[in-house]
Amino acid sequence: MAARKSYDGKALTASGLCKRLGTITVLILILSLPQRSVAQAKKDSLILNNGDIIVGELKSLDKGVLLMGTDYSDKDFAIEWSGVQKIFCVTRFLITLQNGTRVNGSFASVDSGKNILIEAKLNHTDSVSYRLYTTRDEIVFLRGLKSDFWSRSYASIDLGLNITKANNLRQLTSNFKMGYLADKWSIDIYYSDLRSMQDSIAQTRRVEGGISYRYYLPKDWYAGASVTFLSNTEQALKLRTTGKLGMYKFLVHTNKKYLSTGAGISFNDESYLNEKEPRNSMEAFLGYELNLFNIGDFSLFNNIYGYKSLSSDGRWRTDLKLDVKYEFFKDFYAKMNLTVNYDNRPAAVNKETDYVFGFNIGWEL
């Protein structure tokens, strides 16, 4: 049988042909590896301060904590933002900086990880990208633009029970909160219920709930609208419905805290247990909101708002809320909360002030 000729003019036997085919196959596999690696490398990656590398999908940054999903874990990793040395992302995000700048784009570490290069667009329809250099600490919020509904949602619920032998006092508290965050706006819903039962004393109950909407503007401004409901037997308040509309500004906005202040107008519709005619009033309000987080396992939330009636001379109200939370096991937490309501012209005599102090155990999603 005539031997085949190779391209170099030498005879190529059957065994030589098999070796050549084997070599070609190996070369094809080797050449294909970089292409597969490139395809697999199209993911976000983090280099931590201890040198560990995590590759996956970066989902969000909020209150100093990164959430990252990986192929080798069913649950997202929660990583302290301060523990990240370098970061490289292909995912597009809604990015918020300390100065209130909000852009859509991807980003990566440069200059040995000290700085961040953001490649962004002014809006979804803008075809011209621009580059923005910043530092890691300047980035205070990230949200993946392709995140599904559940990754943009959050919820928490907690319950508390107090039982005292004296007078057979029983007190039950419950709190629920949920919300959703879009690219330019957010919405929150909350409900709080306190019931107190005691021998020889009428049952007292305090129920509060509401829904609030925020639309985020440049330079850390945002517009807010809300509707709240309050029923409080301690102050003979059957139902108070309050609609609010205002403008707010973040004075401080970092990965450890934020402080905002706001002012606007509100409309009250009130009905009382000891009055037949309802009260309606227009009010001006002013207040602030403080949130401290990423301080170990503790967090603190506080707000105070004052309301001055524009339609009833001399009447003013104040609402205060304080929550201190300690996360003791994964998504479980213990919370101490204080709520104070003051009205200088209440319907019930000598009931200007009402407060609720509680300690609850809860779970956060």
mmCIF file of C-alpha atoms in Angstrom:
data_model
loop_
_atom_site.group_PDB
_atom_site.id
_atom_site.type_symbol
_atom_site.label_atom_id
_atom_site.label_comp_id
_atom_site.label_asym_id
_atom_site.label_seq_id
_atom_site.Cartn_x
_atom_site.Cartn_y
_atom_site.Cartn_z
ATOM 1 C CA MET A 1 0.000 0.000 0.000
ATOM 2 C CA ALA A 2 1.395 3.313 -1.023
ATOM 3 C CA ALA A 3 2.374 5.535 1.863
ATOM 4 C CA ARG A 4 0.755 8.963 2.159
ATOM 5 C CA LYS A 5 3.017 11.992 1.944
ATOM 6 C CA SER A 6 3.143 14.610 4.598
ATOM 7 C CA TYR A 7 3.469 18.312 3.840
ATOM 8 C CA ASP A 8 7.200 18.102 4.539
ATOM 9 C CA GLY A 9 7.587 15.378 1.949
ATOM 10 C CA LYS A 10 8.216 12.507 4.441
ATOM 11 C CA ALA A 11 6.263 9.260 4.444
ATOM 12 C CA LEU A 12 3.369 9.156 6.930
ATOM 13 C CA THR A 13 2.558 5.666 8.273
ATOM 14 C CA ALA A 14 -0.704 4.576 9.891
ATOM 15 C CA SER A 15 0.770 4.863 13.388
ATOM 16 C CA GLY A 16 2.191 8.269 12.535
ATOM 17 C CA LEU A 17 -1.184 9.384 11.270
ATOM 18 C CA CYS A 18 -2.792 8.380 14.586
ATOM 19 C CA LYS A 19 -0.144 10.299 16.523
ATOM 20 C CA ARG A 20 -0.700 13.369 14.366
ATOM 21 C CA LEU A 21 -4.467 13.132 14.832
ATOM 22 C CA GLY A 22 -3.981 12.785 18.583
ATOM 23 C CA THR A 23 -1.681 15.829 18.623
ATOM 24 C CA ILE A 24 -4.146 17.885 16.602
ATOM 25 C CA THR A 25 -6.976 16.871 18.966
ATOM 26 C CA VAL A 26 -4.961 17.953 22.008
ATOM 27 C CA LEU A 27 -4.105 21.266 20.326
ATOM 28 C CA ILE A 28 -7.771 21.896 19.547
ATOM 29 C CA LEU A 29 -8.682 21.227 23.166
ATOM 30 C CA ILE A 30 -5.906 23.515 24.411
ATOM 31 C CA LEU A 31 -6.928 26.270 22.026
ATOM 32 C CA SER A 32 -10.531 25.937 23.130
ATOM 33 C CA LEU A 33 -9.684 26.302 26.817
ATOM 34 C CA PRO A 34 -8.980 30.047 26.736
ATOM 35 C CA GLN A 35 -12.290 30.616 24.954
ATOM 36 C CA ARG A 36 -14.148 28.682 27.637
ATOM 37 C CA SER A 37 -12.236 30.491 30.351
ATOM 38 C CA VAL A 38 -13.152 33.847 28.821
ATOM 39 C CA ALA A 39 -16.782 32.811 28.694
ATOM 40 C CA GLN A 40 -16.657 31.659 32.293
ATOM 41 C CA ALA A 41 -14.756 34.775 33.339
ATOM 42 C CA LYS A 42 -17.626 37.015 32.339
ATOM 43 C CA LYS A 43 -18.634 37.256 35.968
ATOM 44 C CA ASP A 44 -18.023 39.654 38.803
ATOM 45 C CA SER A 45 -15.025 38.962 41.011
ATOM 46 C CA LEU A 46 -13.840 40.190 44.393
ATOM 47 C CA ILE A 47 -10.414 40.089 46.014
ATOM 48 C CA LEU A 48 -10.747 40.367 49.777
ATOM 49 C CA ASN A 49 -8.273 41.890 52.187
ATOM 50 C CA ASN A 50 -7.152 38.411 53.276
ATOM 51 C CA GLY A 51 -6.388 37.442 49.667
ATOM 52 C CA ASP A 52 -9.454 35.249 49.089
ATOM 53 C CA ILE A 53 -11.089 35.496 45.662
ATOM 54 C CA ILE A 54 -14.832 35.156 45.114
ATOM 55 C CA VAL A 55 -16.311 34.878 41.624
ATOM 56 C CA GLY A 56 -20.022 35.136 40.936
ATOM 57 C CA GLU A 57 -22.794 37.695 40.528
ATOM 58 C CA LEU A 58 -22.637 40.850 42.611
ATOM 59 C CA LYS A 59 -26.239 41.758 43.445
ATOM 60 C CA SER A 60 -26.238 44.743 45.755
ATOM 61 C CA LEU A 61 -24.469 46.973 48.240
ATOM 62 C CA ASP A 62 -26.523 48.555 50.997
ATOM 63 C CA LYS A 63 -25.557 49.797 54.458
ATOM 64 C CA GLY A 64 -21.974 48.657 53.996
ATOM 65 C CA VAL A 65 -22.789 45.027 53.124
ATOM 66 C CA LEU A 66 -22.330 43.362 49.724
ATOM 67 C CA LEU A 67 -24.562 40.517 48.575
ATOM 68 C CA MET A 68 -22.963 38.140 46.072
ATOM 69 C CA GLY A 69 -24.334 34.969 44.539
ATOM 70 C CA THR A 70 -22.091 32.084 43.420
ATOM 71 C CA ASP A 71 -22.480 28.803 41.545
ATOM 72 C CA TYR A 72 -21.300 26.799 44.555
ATOM 73 C CA SER A 73 -23.771 28.088 47.142
ATOM 74 C CA ASP A 74 -27.559 28.254 47.216
ATOM 75 C CA LYS A 75 -27.446 31.327 49.463
ATOM 76 C CA ASP A 76 -25.913 34.697 48.729
ATOM 77 C CA PHE A 77 -22.708 35.675 50.507
ATOM 78 C CA ALA A 78 -22.897 38.753 52.757
ATOM 79 C CA ILE A 79 -19.529 40.541 52.661
ATOM 80 C CA GLU A 80 -18.433 43.658 54.491
ATOM 81 C CA TRP A 81 -17.655 46.386 51.935
ATOM 82 C CA SER A 82 -14.658 47.457 54.028
ATOM 83 C CA GLY A 83 -13.244 43.927 53.667
ATOM 84 C CA VAL A 84 -12.979 44.157 49.856
ATOM 85 C CA GLN A 85 -9.550 45.018 48.439
ATOM 86 C CA LYS A 86 -10.325 44.912 44.708
ATOM 87 C CA ILE A 87 -13.469 44.460 42.664
ATOM 88 C CA PHE A 88 -14.119 43.790 38.964
ATOM 89 C CA CYS A 89 -17.688 43.845 37.640
ATOM 90 C CA VAL A 90 -19.367 43.230 34.304
ATOM 91 C CA THR A 91 -22.864 43.493 35.791
ATOM 92 C CA ARG A 92 -24.570 46.852 35.292
ATOM 93 C CA PHE A 93 -25.685 48.629 38.441
ATOM 94 C CA LEU A 94 -27.571 51.589 39.710
ATOM 95 C CA ILE A 95 -24.669 53.281 41.542
ATOM 96 C CA THR A 96 -25.088 55.938 44.232
ATOM 97 C CA LEU A 97 -22.172 58.023 45.530
ATOM 98 C CA GLN A 98 -21.835 59.969 48.765
ATOM 99 C CA ASN A 99 -22.398 63.286 46.996
ATOM 100 C CA GLY A 100 -25.762 62.077 45.670
ATOM 101 C CA THR A 101 -24.607 61.256 42.128
ATOM 102 C CA ARG A 102 -26.644 58.391 40.633
ATOM 103 C CA VAL A 103 -25.478 56.622 37.490
ATOM 104 C CA ASN A 104 -26.102 53.348 35.661
ATOM 105 C CA GLY A 105 -23.008 51.384 34.710
ATOM 106 C CA SER A 106 -20.292 48.892 35.611
ATOM 107 C CA PHE A 107 -17.073 49.509 37.525
ATOM 108 C CA ALA A 108 -13.675 48.046 38.406
ATOM 109 C CA SER A 109 -10.734 48.734 40.684
ATOM 110 C CA VAL A 110 -7.718 50.582 39.308
ATOM 111 C CA ASP A 111 -4.452 51.870 40.769
ATOM 112 C CA SER A 112 -3.857 48.802 42.979
ATOM 113 C CA GLY A 113 -7.439 48.881 44.193
ATOM 114 C CA LYS A 114 -7.310 52.358 45.736
ATOM 115 C CA ASN A 115 -9.602 53.921 43.148
ATOM 116 C CA ILE A 116 -12.669 52.847 41.208
ATOM 117 C CA LEU A 117 -13.323 53.461 37.514
ATOM 118 C CA ILE A 118 -17.029 53.650 36.660
ATOM 119 C CA GLU A 119 -18.098 53.304 33.043
ATOM 120 C CA ALA A 120 -21.611 54.657 33.006
ATOM 121 C CA LYS A 121 -24.450 56.232 31.077
ATOM 122 C CA LEU A 122 -26.543 59.213 32.067
ATOM 123 C CA ASN A 123 -29.684 57.175 31.434
ATOM 124 C CA HIS A 124 -30.879 53.989 29.768
ATOM 125 C CA THR A 125 -31.260 55.620 26.342
ATOM 126 C CA ASP A 126 -27.899 57.408 26.315
ATOM 127 C CA SER A 127 -25.571 55.644 23.848
ATOM 128 C CA VAL A 128 -22.468 57.619 24.831
ATOM 129 C CA SER A 129 -20.629 56.192 27.825
ATOM 130 C CA TYR A 130 -18.480 58.308 30.077
ATOM 131 C CA ARG A 131 -15.879 57.490 32.703
ATOM 132 C CA LEU A 132 -15.928 58.559 36.303
ATOM 133 C CA TYR A 133 -13.064 58.037 38.755
ATOM 134 C CA THR A 134 -13.931 57.722 42.426
ATOM 135 C CA THR A 135 -12.881 55.833 45.554
ATOM 136 C CA ARG A 136 -14.357 52.738 47.119
ATOM 137 C CA ASP A 137 -15.593 54.631 50.175
ATOM 138 C CA GLU A 138 -17.509 57.063 47.941
ATOM 139 C CA ILE A 139 -19.770 54.232 46.711
ATOM 140 C CA VAL A 140 -22.614 53.886 49.209
ATOM 141 C CA PHE A 141 -25.217 51.928 47.261
ATOM 142 C CA LEU A 142 -25.379 49.400 44.406
ATOM 143 C CA ARG A 143 -28.325 47.591 42.875
ATOM 144 C CA GLY A 144 -28.119 45.260 39.887
ATOM 145 C CA LEU A 145 -30.262 46.599 37.054
ATOM 146 C CA LYS A 146 -31.282 43.079 36.060
ATOM 147 C CA SER A 147 -32.144 42.010 39.600
ATOM 148 C CA ASP A 148 -35.410 40.137 39.941
ATOM 149 C CA PHE A 149 -38.316 41.221 42.116
ATOM 150 C CA TRP A 150 -37.274 39.271 45.197
ATOM 151 C CA SER A 151 -33.702 40.571 45.232
ATOM 152 C CA ARG A 152 -35.099 44.123 45.264
ATOM 153 C CA SER A 153 -37.553 43.371 48.075
ATOM 154 C CA TYR A 154 -37.033 43.248 51.836
ATOM 155 C CA ALA A 155 -39.214 42.379 54.799
ATOM 156 C CA SER A 156 -39.063 41.860 58.555
ATOM 157 C CA ILE A 157 -41.448 40.723 61.276
ATOM 158 C CA ASP A 158 -41.085 40.579 65.063
ATOM 159 C CA LEU A 159 -43.248 39.646 68.031
ATOM 160 C CA GLY A 160 -43.116 40.410 71.742
ATOM 161 C CA LEU A 161 -45.027 39.085 74.764
ATOM 162 C CA ASN A 162 -45.016 40.365 78.362
ATOM 163 C CA ILE A 163 -46.863 38.553 81.167
ATOM 164 C CA THR A 164 -46.958 39.868 84.732
ATOM 165 C CA LYS A 165 -48.524 37.990 87.660
ATOM 166 C CA ALA A 166 -49.613 41.192 89.372
ATOM 167 C CA ASN A 167 -53.094 42.121 88.109
ATOM 168 C CA ASN A 168 -52.668 39.425 85.425
ATOM 169 C CA LEU A 169 -51.087 41.874 82.969
ATOM 170 C CA ARG A 170 -50.663 40.558 79.434
ATOM 171 C CA GLN A 171 -49.136 42.625 76.661
ATOM 172 C CA LEU A 172 -48.639 41.553 73.064
ATOM 173 C CA THR A 173 -46.725 43.528 70.428
ATOM 174 C CA SER A 174 -46.185 42.824 66.750
ATOM 175 C CA ASN A 175 -44.374 44.726 64.007
ATOM 176 C CA PHE A 176 -44.217 44.101 60.279
ATOM 177 C CA LYS A 177 -42.356 45.936 57.530
ATOM 178 C CA MET A 178 -41.774 45.287 53.851
ATOM 179 C CA GLY A 179 -40.510 47.293 50.911
ATOM 180 C CA TYR A 180 -39.336 47.380 47.337
ATOM 181 C CA LEU A 181 -36.493 49.360 45.769
ATOM 182 C CA ALA A 182 -36.508 50.269 42.054
ATOM 183 C CA ASP A 183 -33.858 52.208 40.117
ATOM 184 C CA LYS A 184 -35.263 55.653 40.924
ATOM 185 C CA TRP A 185 -37.854 55.080 43.641
ATOM 186 C CA SER A 186 -38.721 52.978 46.666
ATOM 187 C CA ILE A 187 -41.874 52.058 48.550
ATOM 188 C CA ASP A 188 -42.300 50.873 52.161
ATOM 189 C CA ILE A 189 -45.269 49.446 54.059
ATOM 190 C CA TYR A 190 -45.362 48.956 57.823
ATOM 191 C CA TYR A 191 -47.787 47.852 60.530
ATOM 192 C CA SER A 192 -47.458 47.925 64.330
ATOM 193 C CA ASP A 193 -49.920 46.584 66.917
ATOM 194 C CA LEU A 194 -49.853 46.799 70.726
ATOM 195 C CA ARG A 195 -52.544 45.224 72.936
ATOM 196 C CA SER A 196 -52.572 45.384 76.716
ATOM 197 C CA MET A 197 -55.019 43.448 78.934
ATOM 198 C CA GLN A 198 -55.239 43.707 82.723
ATOM 199 C CA ASP A 199 -57.743 42.685 85.399
ATOM 200 C CA SER A 200 -60.277 45.377 86.332
ATOM 201 C CA ILE A 201 -58.950 47.714 83.615
ATOM 202 C CA ALA A 202 -60.318 48.232 80.117
ATOM 203 C CA GLN A 203 -58.199 46.824 77.310
ATOM 204 C CA THR A 204 -55.866 49.329 75.674
ATOM 205 C CA ARG A 205 -54.753 49.113 72.084
ATOM 206 C CA ARG A 206 -52.455 51.068 69.827
ATOM 207 C CA VAL A 207 -52.381 50.336 66.087
ATOM 208 C CA GLU A 208 -50.191 52.156 63.588
ATOM 209 C CA GLY A 209 -49.565 51.564 59.901
ATOM 210 C CA GLY A 210 -48.757 53.303 56.683
ATOM 211 C CA ILE A 211 -47.267 53.366 53.232
ATOM 212 C CA SER A 212 -44.513 55.709 52.047
ATOM 213 C CA TYR A 213 -43.030 56.469 48.633
ATOM 214 C CA ARG A 214 -39.673 58.054 47.767
ATOM 215 C CA TYR A 215 -38.470 59.348 44.424
ATOM 216 C CA TYR A 216 -34.701 59.908 44.327
ATOM 217 C CA LEU A 217 -33.314 63.067 42.751
ATOM 218 C CA PRO A 218 -29.758 64.267 41.980
ATOM 219 C CA LYS A 219 -27.444 65.609 44.694
ATOM 220 C CA ASP A 220 -28.955 63.330 47.388
ATOM 221 C CA TRP A 221 -32.367 65.003 47.328
ATOM 222 C CA TYR A 222 -35.568 62.999 47.251
ATOM 223 C CA ALA A 223 -39.291 63.687 47.209
ATOM 224 C CA GLY A 224 -41.510 61.824 49.621
ATOM 225 C CA ALA A 225 -45.204 61.078 49.924
ATOM 226 C CA SER A 226 -46.905 58.982 52.584
ATOM 227 C CA VAL A 227 -50.229 58.031 54.139
ATOM 228 C CA THR A 228 -50.236 56.872 57.790
ATOM 229 C CA PHE A 229 -52.912 55.606 60.174
ATOM 230 C CA LEU A 230 -52.936 55.713 63.980
ATOM 231 C CA SER A 231 -55.492 54.453 66.492
ATOM 232 C CA ASN A 232 -54.701 54.930 70.184
ATOM 233 C CA THR A 233 -57.140 54.302 73.034
ATOM 234 C CA GLU A 234 -54.746 55.957 75.523
ATOM 235 C CA GLN A 235 -55.368 59.329 73.871
ATOM 236 C CA ALA A 236 -59.004 58.535 72.953
ATOM 237 C CA LEU A 237 -57.935 58.614 69.317
ATOM 238 C CA LYS A 238 -60.252 56.456 67.250
ATOM 239 C CA LEU A 239 -58.406 57.044 63.992
ATOM 240 C CA ARG A 240 -55.973 59.613 62.653
ATOM 241 C CA THR A 241 -55.256 59.539 58.912
ATOM 242 C CA THR A 242 -52.340 61.704 57.827
ATOM 243 C CA GLY A 243 -51.227 62.414 54.276
ATOM 244 C CA LYS A 244 -47.766 63.950 53.862
ATOM 245 C CA LEU A 245 -45.890 65.485 50.946
ATOM 246 C CA GLY A 246 -42.373 66.865 51.333
ATOM 247 C CA MET A 247 -38.807 67.313 50.129
ATOM 248 C CA TYR A 248 -35.843 65.697 51.844
ATOM 249 C CA LYS A 249 -32.055 65.926 51.710
ATOM 250 C CA PHE A 250 -29.326 63.514 52.803
ATOM 251 C CA LEU A 251 -26.899 65.580 54.877
ATOM 252 C CA VAL A 252 -24.653 62.561 55.526
ATOM 253 C CA HIS A 253 -24.667 59.418 53.378
ATOM 254 C CA THR A 254 -21.907 56.829 53.898
ATOM 255 C CA ASN A 255 -21.462 53.067 54.253
ATOM 256 C CA LYS A 256 -21.914 53.344 58.010
ATOM 257 C CA LYS A 257 -24.699 55.901 58.450
ATOM 258 C CA TYR A 258 -27.026 58.385 56.879
ATOM 259 C CA LEU A 259 -28.673 61.519 58.207
ATOM 260 C CA SER A 260 -31.479 63.234 56.328
ATOM 261 C CA THR A 261 -33.788 66.137 57.021
ATOM 262 C CA GLY A 262 -37.058 67.144 55.425
ATOM 263 C CA ALA A 263 -39.999 69.515 55.492
ATOM 264 C CA GLY A 264 -43.386 69.752 53.864
ATOM 265 C CA ILE A 265 -47.115 69.842 54.434
ATOM 266 C CA SER A 266 -49.555 67.298 55.815
ATOM 267 C CA PHE A 267 -53.326 66.923 56.098
ATOM 268 C CA ASN A 268 -54.969 65.353 59.164
ATOM 269 C CA ASP A 269 -58.360 63.720 59.425
ATOM 270 C CA GLU A 270 -59.066 62.702 63.041
ATOM 271 C CA SER A 271 -61.954 61.058 64.860
ATOM 272 C CA TYR A 272 -62.074 60.589 68.652
ATOM 273 C CA LEU A 273 -63.887 58.188 70.962
ATOM 274 C CA ASN A 274 -65.400 60.999 73.032
ATOM 275 C CA GLU A 275 -66.266 63.375 70.181
ATOM 276 C CA LYS A 276 -68.906 63.069 67.477
ATOM 277 C CA GLU A 277 -67.449 65.572 65.051
ATOM 278 C CA PRO A 278 -64.128 64.749 63.350
ATOM 279 C CA ARG A 279 -61.214 67.171 63.317
ATOM 280 C CA ASN A 280 -59.554 68.214 60.081
ATOM 281 C CA SER A 281 -56.403 70.304 59.917
ATOM 282 C CA MET A 282 -53.581 71.316 57.620
ATOM 283 C CA GLU A 283 -50.072 71.160 59.099
ATOM 284 C CA ALA A 284 -46.496 72.077 58.274
ATOM 285 C CA PHE A 285 -43.880 69.539 59.363
ATOM 286 C CA LEU A 286 -40.121 69.509 59.903
ATOM 287 C CA GLY A 287 -37.870 66.691 61.082
ATOM 288 C CA TYR A 288 -34.869 64.450 60.631
ATOM 289 C CA GLU A 289 -34.001 60.772 60.242
ATOM 290 C CA LEU A 290 -30.817 59.046 61.450
ATOM 291 C CA ASN A 291 -29.734 55.501 60.616
ATOM 292 C CA LEU A 292 -26.520 53.968 61.984
ATOM 293 C CA PHE A 293 -25.513 50.568 60.628
ATOM 294 C CA ASN A 294 -22.433 48.410 60.066
ATOM 295 C CA ILE A 295 -21.406 48.914 63.696
ATOM 296 C CA GLY A 296 -20.775 45.263 64.426
ATOM 297 C CA ASP A 297 -24.053 43.413 64.864
ATOM 298 C CA PHE A 298 -25.851 46.541 66.077
ATOM 299 C CA SER A 299 -27.916 49.100 64.180
ATOM 300 C CA LEU A 300 -29.826 52.180 65.308
ATOM 301 C CA PHE A 301 -32.694 54.078 63.713
ATOM 302 C CA ASN A 302 -34.171 57.323 65.005
ATOM 303 C CA ASN A 303 -36.473 59.997 63.634
ATOM 304 C CA ILE A 304 -38.273 62.990 65.108
ATOM 305 C CA TYR A 305 -40.915 65.043 63.303
ATOM 306 C CA GLY A 306 -42.752 68.098 64.567
ATOM 307 C CA TYR A 307 -46.120 69.230 63.179
ATOM 308 C CA LYS A 308 -47.487 72.781 63.485
ATOM 309 C CA SER A 309 -51.157 73.285 62.652
ATOM 310 C CA LEU A 310 -51.879 75.880 59.971
ATOM 311 C CA SER A 311 -55.645 75.826 60.529
ATOM 312 C CA SER A 312 -55.876 75.564 64.335
ATOM 313 C CA ASP A 313 -54.028 78.247 66.287
ATOM 314 C CA GLY A 314 -51.639 77.016 68.927
ATOM 315 C CA ARG A 315 -51.792 73.276 68.246
ATOM 316 C CA TRP A 316 -48.650 71.270 67.573
ATOM 317 C CA ARG A 317 -47.639 67.614 67.706
ATOM 318 C CA THR A 318 -44.399 65.616 67.867
ATOM 319 C CA ASP A 319 -43.678 62.009 66.865
ATOM 320 C CA LEU A 320 -40.492 60.192 67.911
ATOM 321 C CA LYS A 321 -39.252 56.716 66.988
ATOM 322 C CA LEU A 322 -36.150 54.903 68.195
ATOM 323 C CA ASP A 323 -35.131 51.339 67.241
ATOM 324 C CA VAL A 324 -31.970 49.596 68.444
ATOM 325 C CA LYS A 325 -31.428 46.202 66.838
ATOM 326 C CA TYR A 326 -28.929 43.416 67.550
ATOM 327 C CA GLU A 327 -28.516 40.554 65.079
ATOM 328 C CA PHE A 328 -27.575 37.524 67.151
ATOM 329 C CA PHE A 329 -27.960 34.657 64.652
ATOM 330 C CA LYS A 330 -28.006 34.985 60.877
ATOM 331 C CA ASP A 331 -31.304 36.776 60.030
ATOM 332 C CA PHE A 332 -32.698 36.662 63.591
ATOM 333 C CA TYR A 333 -32.480 39.729 65.780
ATOM 334 C CA ALA A 334 -33.481 41.260 69.094
ATOM 335 C CA LYS A 335 -34.892 44.794 68.999
ATOM 336 C CA MET A 336 -35.608 47.466 71.551
ATOM 337 C CA ASN A 337 -38.022 50.111 70.315
ATOM 338 C CA LEU A 338 -39.466 53.336 71.722
ATOM 339 C CA THR A 339 -42.330 55.359 70.234
ATOM 340 C CA VAL A 340 -43.493 58.665 71.699
ATOM 341 C CA ASN A 341 -46.471 60.780 70.564
ATOM 342 C CA TYR A 342 -47.132 64.246 71.972
ATOM 343 C CA ASP A 343 -50.156 66.439 71.281
ATOM 344 C CA ASN A 344 -50.567 69.680 73.205
ATOM 345 C CA ARG A 345 -54.331 69.631 72.526
ATOM 346 C CA PRO A 346 -55.492 66.013 72.884
ATOM 347 C CA ALA A 347 -59.127 64.976 73.073
ATOM 348 C CA ALA A 348 -58.512 63.124 76.358
ATOM 349 C CA VAL A 349 -57.696 65.361 79.341
ATOM 350 C CA ASN A 350 -54.148 64.986 80.737
ATOM 351 C CA LYS A 351 -53.202 62.599 77.928
ATOM 352 C CA GLU A 352 -50.861 64.886 76.023
ATOM 353 C CA THR A 353 -48.118 62.248 75.919
ATOM 354 C CA ASP A 354 -48.263 58.576 75.032
ATOM 355 C CA TYR A 355 -45.307 56.244 74.673
ATOM 356 C CA VAL A 356 -44.619 52.602 73.913
ATOM 357 C CA PHE A 357 -41.451 50.808 75.002
ATOM 358 C CA GLY A 358 -40.897 47.266 73.825
ATOM 359 C CA PHE A 359 -38.429 44.429 73.388
ATOM 360 C CA ASN A 360 -39.029 42.013 70.522
ATOM 361 C CA ILE A 361 -37.462 39.024 68.804
ATOM 362 C CA GLY A 362 -37.708 39.041 65.023
ATOM 363 C CA TRP A 363 -36.654 37.671 61.667
ATOM 364 C CA GLU A 364 -35.561 39.627 58.621
ATOM 365 C CA LEU A 365 -35.739 38.502 54.995
#
